[in-house]
Coordinates of C-alpha atoms in Angstrom, one line a residue:
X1 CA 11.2 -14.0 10.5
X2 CA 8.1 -15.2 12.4
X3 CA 5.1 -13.2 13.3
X4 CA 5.3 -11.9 16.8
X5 CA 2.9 -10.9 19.3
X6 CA 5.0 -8.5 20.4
X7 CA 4.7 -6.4 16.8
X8 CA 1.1 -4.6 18.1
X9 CA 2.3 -3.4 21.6
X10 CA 3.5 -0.1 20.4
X11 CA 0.4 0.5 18.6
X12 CA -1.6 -0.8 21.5
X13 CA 0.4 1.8 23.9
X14 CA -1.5 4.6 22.1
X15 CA -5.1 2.9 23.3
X16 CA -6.9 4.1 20.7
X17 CA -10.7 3.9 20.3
X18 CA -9.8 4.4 16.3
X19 CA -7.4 3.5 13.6
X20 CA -4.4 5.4 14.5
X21 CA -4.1 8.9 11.7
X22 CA -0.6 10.1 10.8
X23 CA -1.4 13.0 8.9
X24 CA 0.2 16.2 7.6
X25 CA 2.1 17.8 5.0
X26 CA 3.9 16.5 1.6
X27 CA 6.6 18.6 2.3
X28 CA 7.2 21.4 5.3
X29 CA 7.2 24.3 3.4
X30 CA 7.7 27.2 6.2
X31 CA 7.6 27.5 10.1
X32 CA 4.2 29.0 9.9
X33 CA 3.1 26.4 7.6
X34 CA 3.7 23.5 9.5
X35 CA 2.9 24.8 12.8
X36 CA -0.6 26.1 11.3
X37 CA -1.8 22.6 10.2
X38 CA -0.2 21.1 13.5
X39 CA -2.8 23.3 15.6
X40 CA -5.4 22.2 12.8
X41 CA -4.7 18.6 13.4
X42 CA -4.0 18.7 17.3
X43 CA -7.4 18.4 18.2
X44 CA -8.7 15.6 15.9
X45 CA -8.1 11.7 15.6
X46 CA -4.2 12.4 15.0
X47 CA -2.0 10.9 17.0
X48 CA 1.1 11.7 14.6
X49 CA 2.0 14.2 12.5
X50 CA 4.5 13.9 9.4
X51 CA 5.9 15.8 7.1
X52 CA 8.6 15.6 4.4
X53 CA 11.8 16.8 4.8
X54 CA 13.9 15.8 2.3
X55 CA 11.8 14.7 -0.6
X56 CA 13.4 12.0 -3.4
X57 CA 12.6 13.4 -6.6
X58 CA 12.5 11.7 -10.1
X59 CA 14.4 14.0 -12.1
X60 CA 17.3 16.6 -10.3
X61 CA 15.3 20.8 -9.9
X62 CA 12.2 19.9 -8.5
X63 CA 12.2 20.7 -4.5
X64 CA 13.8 18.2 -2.9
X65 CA 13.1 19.6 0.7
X66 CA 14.2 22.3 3.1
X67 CA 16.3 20.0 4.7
X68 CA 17.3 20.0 8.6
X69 CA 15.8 23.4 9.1
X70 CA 12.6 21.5 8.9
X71 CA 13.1 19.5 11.8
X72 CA 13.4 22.6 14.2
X73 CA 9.6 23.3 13.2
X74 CA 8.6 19.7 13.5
X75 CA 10.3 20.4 17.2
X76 CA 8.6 23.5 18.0
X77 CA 5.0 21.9 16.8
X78 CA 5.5 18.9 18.8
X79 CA 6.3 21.3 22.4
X80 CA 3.5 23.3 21.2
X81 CA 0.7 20.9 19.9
X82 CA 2.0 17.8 22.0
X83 CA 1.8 15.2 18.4
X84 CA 4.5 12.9 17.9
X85 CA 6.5 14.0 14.7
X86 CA 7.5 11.6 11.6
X87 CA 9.6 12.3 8.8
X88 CA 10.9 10.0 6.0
X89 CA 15.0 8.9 6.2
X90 CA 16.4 7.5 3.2
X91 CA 20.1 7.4 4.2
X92 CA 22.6 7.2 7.7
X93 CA 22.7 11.1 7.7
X94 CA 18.9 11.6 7.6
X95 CA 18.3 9.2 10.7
X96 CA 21.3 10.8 12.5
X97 CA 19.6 14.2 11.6
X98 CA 16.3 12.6 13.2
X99 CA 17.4 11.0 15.9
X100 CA 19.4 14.9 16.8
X101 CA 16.1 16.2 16.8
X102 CA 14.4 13.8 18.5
X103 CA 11.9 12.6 16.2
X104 CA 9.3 10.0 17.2
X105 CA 8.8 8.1 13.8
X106 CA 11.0 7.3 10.7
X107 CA 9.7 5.8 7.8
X108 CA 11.4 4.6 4.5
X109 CA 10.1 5.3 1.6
X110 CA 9.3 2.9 -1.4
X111 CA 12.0 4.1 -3.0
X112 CA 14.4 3.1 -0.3
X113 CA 12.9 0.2 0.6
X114 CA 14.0 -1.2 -3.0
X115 CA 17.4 -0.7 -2.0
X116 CA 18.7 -3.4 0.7
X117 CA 21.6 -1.7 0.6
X118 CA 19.9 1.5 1.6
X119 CA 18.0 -0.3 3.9
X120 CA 20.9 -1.9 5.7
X121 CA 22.9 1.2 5.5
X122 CA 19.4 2.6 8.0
X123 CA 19.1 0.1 9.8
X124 CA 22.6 -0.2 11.4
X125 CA 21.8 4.1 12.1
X126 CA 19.0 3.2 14.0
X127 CA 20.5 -0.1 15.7
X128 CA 18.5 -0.8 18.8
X129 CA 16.4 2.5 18.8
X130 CA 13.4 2.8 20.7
X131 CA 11.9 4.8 17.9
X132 CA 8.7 3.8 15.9
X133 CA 10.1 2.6 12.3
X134 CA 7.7 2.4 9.5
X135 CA 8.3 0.7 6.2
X136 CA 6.5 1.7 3.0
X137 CA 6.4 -1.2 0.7
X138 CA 8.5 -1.4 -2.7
X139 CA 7.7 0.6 -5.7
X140 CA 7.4 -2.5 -7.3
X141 CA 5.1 -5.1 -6.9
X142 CA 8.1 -7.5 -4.4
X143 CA 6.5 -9.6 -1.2
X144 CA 9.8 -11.0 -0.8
X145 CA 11.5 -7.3 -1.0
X146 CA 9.2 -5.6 0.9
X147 CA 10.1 -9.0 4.1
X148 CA 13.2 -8.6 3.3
X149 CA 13.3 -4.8 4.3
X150 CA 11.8 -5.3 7.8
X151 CA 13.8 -8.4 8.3
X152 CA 16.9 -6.1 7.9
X153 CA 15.4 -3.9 10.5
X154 CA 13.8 -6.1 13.2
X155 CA 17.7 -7.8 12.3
X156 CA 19.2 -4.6 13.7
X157 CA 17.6 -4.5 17.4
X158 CA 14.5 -2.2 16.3
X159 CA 11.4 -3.7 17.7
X160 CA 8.4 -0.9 17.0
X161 CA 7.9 -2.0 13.4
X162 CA 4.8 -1.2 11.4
X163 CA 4.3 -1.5 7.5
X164 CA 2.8 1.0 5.2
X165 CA 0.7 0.3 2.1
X166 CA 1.1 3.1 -0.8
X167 CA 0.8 1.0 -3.5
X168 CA 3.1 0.3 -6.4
X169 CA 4.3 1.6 -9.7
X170 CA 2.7 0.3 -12.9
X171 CA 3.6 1.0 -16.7
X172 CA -0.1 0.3 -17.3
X173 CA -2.9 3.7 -16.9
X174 CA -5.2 3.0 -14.0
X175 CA -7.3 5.2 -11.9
X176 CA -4.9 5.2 -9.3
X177 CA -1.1 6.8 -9.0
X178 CA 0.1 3.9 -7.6
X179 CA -2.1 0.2 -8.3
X180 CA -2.8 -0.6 -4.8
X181 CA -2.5 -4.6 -5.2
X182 CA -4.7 -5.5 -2.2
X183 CA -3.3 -8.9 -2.4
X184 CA -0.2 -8.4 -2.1
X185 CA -0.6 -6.2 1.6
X186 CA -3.0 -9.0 2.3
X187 CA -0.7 -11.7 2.0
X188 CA 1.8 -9.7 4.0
X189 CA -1.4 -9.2 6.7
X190 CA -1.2 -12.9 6.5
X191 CA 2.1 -13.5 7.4
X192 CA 2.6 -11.1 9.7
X193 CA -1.0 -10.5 11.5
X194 CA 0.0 -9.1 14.4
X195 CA 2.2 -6.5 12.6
X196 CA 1.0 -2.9 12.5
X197 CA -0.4 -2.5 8.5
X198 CA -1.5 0.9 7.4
X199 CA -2.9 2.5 4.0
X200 CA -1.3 5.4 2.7
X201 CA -4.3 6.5 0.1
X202 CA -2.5 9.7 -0.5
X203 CA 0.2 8.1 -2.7
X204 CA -1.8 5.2 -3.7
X205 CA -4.9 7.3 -5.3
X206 CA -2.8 10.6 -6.4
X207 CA -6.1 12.5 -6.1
X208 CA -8.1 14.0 -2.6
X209 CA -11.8 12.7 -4.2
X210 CA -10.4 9.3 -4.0
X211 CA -9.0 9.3 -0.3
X212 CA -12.1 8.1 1.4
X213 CA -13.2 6.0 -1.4
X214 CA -9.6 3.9 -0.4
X215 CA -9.0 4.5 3.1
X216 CA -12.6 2.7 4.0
X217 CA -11.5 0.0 1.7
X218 CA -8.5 -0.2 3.6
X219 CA -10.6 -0.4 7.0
X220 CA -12.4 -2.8 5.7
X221 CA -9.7 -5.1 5.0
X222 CA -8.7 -4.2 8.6
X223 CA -6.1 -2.0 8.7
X224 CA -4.3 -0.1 11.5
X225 CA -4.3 3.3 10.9
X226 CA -4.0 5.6 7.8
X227 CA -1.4 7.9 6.8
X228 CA -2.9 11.3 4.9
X229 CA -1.1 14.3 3.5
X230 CA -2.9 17.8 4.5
X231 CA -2.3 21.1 3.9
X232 CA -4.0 24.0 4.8
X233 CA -3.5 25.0 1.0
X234 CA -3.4 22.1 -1.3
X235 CA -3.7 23.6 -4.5
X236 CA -0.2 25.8 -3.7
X237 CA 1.4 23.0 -1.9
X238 CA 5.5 22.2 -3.3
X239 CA 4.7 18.9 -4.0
X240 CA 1.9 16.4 -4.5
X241 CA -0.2 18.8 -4.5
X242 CA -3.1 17.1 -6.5
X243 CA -3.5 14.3 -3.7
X244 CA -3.5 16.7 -0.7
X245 CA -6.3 17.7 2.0
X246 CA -7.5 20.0 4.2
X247 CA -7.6 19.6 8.2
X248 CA -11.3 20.3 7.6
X249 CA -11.5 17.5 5.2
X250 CA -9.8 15.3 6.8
X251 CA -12.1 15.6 10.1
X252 CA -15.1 15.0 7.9
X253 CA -13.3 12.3 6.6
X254 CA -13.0 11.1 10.0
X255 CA -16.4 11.6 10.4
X256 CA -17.8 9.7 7.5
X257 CA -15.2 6.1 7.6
X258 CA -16.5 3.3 9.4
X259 CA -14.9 0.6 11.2
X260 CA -16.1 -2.8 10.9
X261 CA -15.8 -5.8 13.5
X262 CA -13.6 -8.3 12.7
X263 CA -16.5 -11.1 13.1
X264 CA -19.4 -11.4 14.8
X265 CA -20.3 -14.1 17.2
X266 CA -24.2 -14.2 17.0
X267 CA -25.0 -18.0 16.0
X268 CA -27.1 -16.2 13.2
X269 CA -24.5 -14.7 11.8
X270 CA -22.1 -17.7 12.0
X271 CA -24.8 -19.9 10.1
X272 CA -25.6 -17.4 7.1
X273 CA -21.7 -16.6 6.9
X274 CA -20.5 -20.5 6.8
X275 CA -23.3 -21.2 4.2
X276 CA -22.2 -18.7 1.7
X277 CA -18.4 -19.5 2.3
X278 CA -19.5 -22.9 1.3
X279 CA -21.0 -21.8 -1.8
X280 CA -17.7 -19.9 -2.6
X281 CA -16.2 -22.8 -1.9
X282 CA -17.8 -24.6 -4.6
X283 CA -17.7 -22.5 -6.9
X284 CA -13.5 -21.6 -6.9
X285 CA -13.2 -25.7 -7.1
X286 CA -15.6 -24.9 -10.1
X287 CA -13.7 -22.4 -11.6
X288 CA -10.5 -24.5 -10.9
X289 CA -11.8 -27.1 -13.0
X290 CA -13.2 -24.9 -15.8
X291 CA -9.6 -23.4 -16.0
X292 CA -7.8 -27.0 -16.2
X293 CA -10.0 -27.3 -18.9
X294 CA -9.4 -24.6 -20.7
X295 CA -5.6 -25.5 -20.5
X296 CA -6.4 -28.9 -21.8
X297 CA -7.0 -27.3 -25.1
X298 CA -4.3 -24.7 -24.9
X299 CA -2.0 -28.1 -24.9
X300 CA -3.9 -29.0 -28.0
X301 CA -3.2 -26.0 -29.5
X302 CA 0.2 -25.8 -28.6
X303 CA 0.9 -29.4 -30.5
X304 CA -0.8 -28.0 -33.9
X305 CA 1.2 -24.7 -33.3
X306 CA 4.0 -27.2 -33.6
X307 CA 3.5 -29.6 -35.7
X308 CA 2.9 -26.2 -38.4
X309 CA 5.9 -24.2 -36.4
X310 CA 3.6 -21.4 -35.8
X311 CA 4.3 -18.9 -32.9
X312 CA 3.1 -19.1 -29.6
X313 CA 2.0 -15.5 -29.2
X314 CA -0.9 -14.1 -31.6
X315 CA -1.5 -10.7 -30.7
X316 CA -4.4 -10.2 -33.0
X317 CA -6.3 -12.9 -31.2
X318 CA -5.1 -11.9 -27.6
X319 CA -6.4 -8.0 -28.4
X320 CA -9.7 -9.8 -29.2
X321 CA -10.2 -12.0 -26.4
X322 CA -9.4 -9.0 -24.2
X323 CA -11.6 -6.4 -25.5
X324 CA -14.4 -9.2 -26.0
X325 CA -14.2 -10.4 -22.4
X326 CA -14.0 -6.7 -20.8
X327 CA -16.7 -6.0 -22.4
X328 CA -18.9 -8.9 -21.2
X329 CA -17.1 -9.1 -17.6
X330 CA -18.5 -5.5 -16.9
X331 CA -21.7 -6.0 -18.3
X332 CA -21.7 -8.8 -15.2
X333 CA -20.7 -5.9 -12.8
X334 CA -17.0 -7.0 -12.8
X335 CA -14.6 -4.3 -12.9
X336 CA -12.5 -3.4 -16.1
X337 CA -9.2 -3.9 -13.7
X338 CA -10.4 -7.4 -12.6
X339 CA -11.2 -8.5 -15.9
X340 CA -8.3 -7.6 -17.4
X341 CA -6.1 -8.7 -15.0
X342 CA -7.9 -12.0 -14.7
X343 CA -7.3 -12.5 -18.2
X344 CA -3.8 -11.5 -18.6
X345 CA -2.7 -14.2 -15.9
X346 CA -4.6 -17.0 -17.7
X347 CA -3.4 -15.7 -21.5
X348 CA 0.5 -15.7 -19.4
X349 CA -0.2 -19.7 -18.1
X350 CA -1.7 -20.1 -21.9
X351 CA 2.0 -19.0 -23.0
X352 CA 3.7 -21.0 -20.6
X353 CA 2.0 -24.2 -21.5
X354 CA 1.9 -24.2 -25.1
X355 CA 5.6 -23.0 -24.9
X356 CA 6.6 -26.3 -22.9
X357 CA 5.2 -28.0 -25.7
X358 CA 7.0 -26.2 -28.4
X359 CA 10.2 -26.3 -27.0
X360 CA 9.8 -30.3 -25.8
X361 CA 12.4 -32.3 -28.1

């Protein structure tokens, strides 16, 4: 699948002067619920409004959603308040439901979207629909999975795609619900530039102080549009309710993001920016050659490791390169996450190397 031009003109119909906002409940809860934070929302930067209506749980007696009921008050609030309406499918019978009711948007959550046979299974339902299909990325960390997901889909006739950034699962403890891995959504900016990207920093964050903090880092890595859960009563929403806003917040959220140019064409501008790209430049060939280095000696390690048939892995030493180098990386305003990360991919090529070595006949 090749990047299209074609991908943006849905967005583009909407002729925005902003990101484009889906925002709105976890979950509907009630009739008057939903319909009170449509009104809320109808007269802000929200184009579309969402909200859950069957909701994938991790473990069987939490609420899993009201169901189709919910979709007659996503109907109501769209002939009353004039916003498109979005819910999440996760099966044929949801998008049949959806398509009944005449919903604008369908997404598929990360939990689906690790499925291709879920996938598949939605995107034959929606063959050739002139709906707006969203796809959240993988729970885990996949390019490949996440490309595979919208190949399925643009496969099936359905050309208003768009992408949705909510992070991914992690074993480790970070600030964040689920590690947002900016690479990895830039790398699928890359390959598909002209294909709507937007940051979900409800699921990625898990918290309403952090919202702003990552939807302006996701504008500044120029992103679409952002998708927000609000409620006009977070602390008693059904679900997720620790990462939930208020219509009022969200407007001063509005308020207080900026939205940077993509470049600047002032000769000024061009000169200071190509000088400093050149000094990056020379310093990742730098740290290139410092690394190559450093693997030099892991090799020579790896031979005395074999030569006394010693193990590759010596946790004792790892821990203490870790801690040592967290410790000094921060005091160099690094973050704990980059450090840490940074090391753990050159200790995993130390591994690879010296086990090469060992296992050479």
């Amino acid at each position: 699948m090749e990047n299209n031009k074609e991908f943006r003109t849905w967005l583009q119909d909407f002729q925005l002067s902003h990101p484009l906002v889906i925002a709105g409940p976890c979950s509907a809860e009630t009739e008057d619920q939903v319909l009170q934070i449509a009104h809320e929302l109808k007269n802000s930067d929200v184009s579309i409004f969402r909200a859950g209506i069957w909701k994938p749980r991790t473990r069987p007696g939490g609420f899993e959603g009201v169901g189709e009921i919910g979709l007659k008050w996503l109907q109501k609030a769209k002939v009353e308040t004039g916003l498109l309406m979005a819910v999440e499918v996760a099966n044929a019978t949801h998008v049949k439901l959806a398509l009944q009711y005449d919903i604008d948007v369908l997404w598929i959550g990360a939990r689906t979207t690790v499925n291709p046979f879920a996938v598949q299974e939605i995107a034959e339902a929606l063959k050739n629909t002139d709906k707006i299909v969203l796809l959240k990325n993988p729970v885990n960390p996949d390019l490949s999975l996440w490309i595979g997901g919208l190949e399925r889909l643009a496969g099936a006739g359905i050309s208003k795609l768009g992408v949705i950034h909510r992070g991914f699962s992690t074993y480790e403890k970070t600030k964040y619900r689920n590690n947002p891995e900016w690479q990895i959504a830039i790398d699928f900016q890359n390959r598909f530039p002209d294909l709507p990207l937007i940051c979900d920093p409800s699921h990625i964050t898990g918290r309403r102080d952090m919202i702003q903090e990552v939807s302006q880092q996701a504008l500044d890595l120029n992103y679409d549009g952002l998708i927000i859960e609000t409620h006009i009563d977070p602390d008693n929403a059904w679900s997720d309710a620790a990462q939930q806003v208020t219509p009022d917040v969200l407007k001063q959220i509005f308020i207080e993001l900026k939205v940077r140019k993509q470049t600047d064409d002032a000769d000024e501008f061009v000169y200071k920016l190509s000088k400093l790209r050149t000094q990056i430049d020379e310093f990742d060939q730098k740290i290139l050659e410092i690394v190559g280095r450093r693997m030099a000696i892991v090799d020579q390690i790896g031979v005395l490791k074999k030569e006394k048939n010693v193990a590759v892995l010596q946790n004792k030493r790892w821990n203490e390169i870790l801690a040592k180098m967290t410790e000094s990386g921060m005091q160099k305003g690094l973050s704990e996450d980059f450090v840490v990360q940074l090391f753990k991919a050159i200790h995993q090529e130390s591994i690879l190397h010296q086990e090469k070595i060992i296992n050479k006949n």
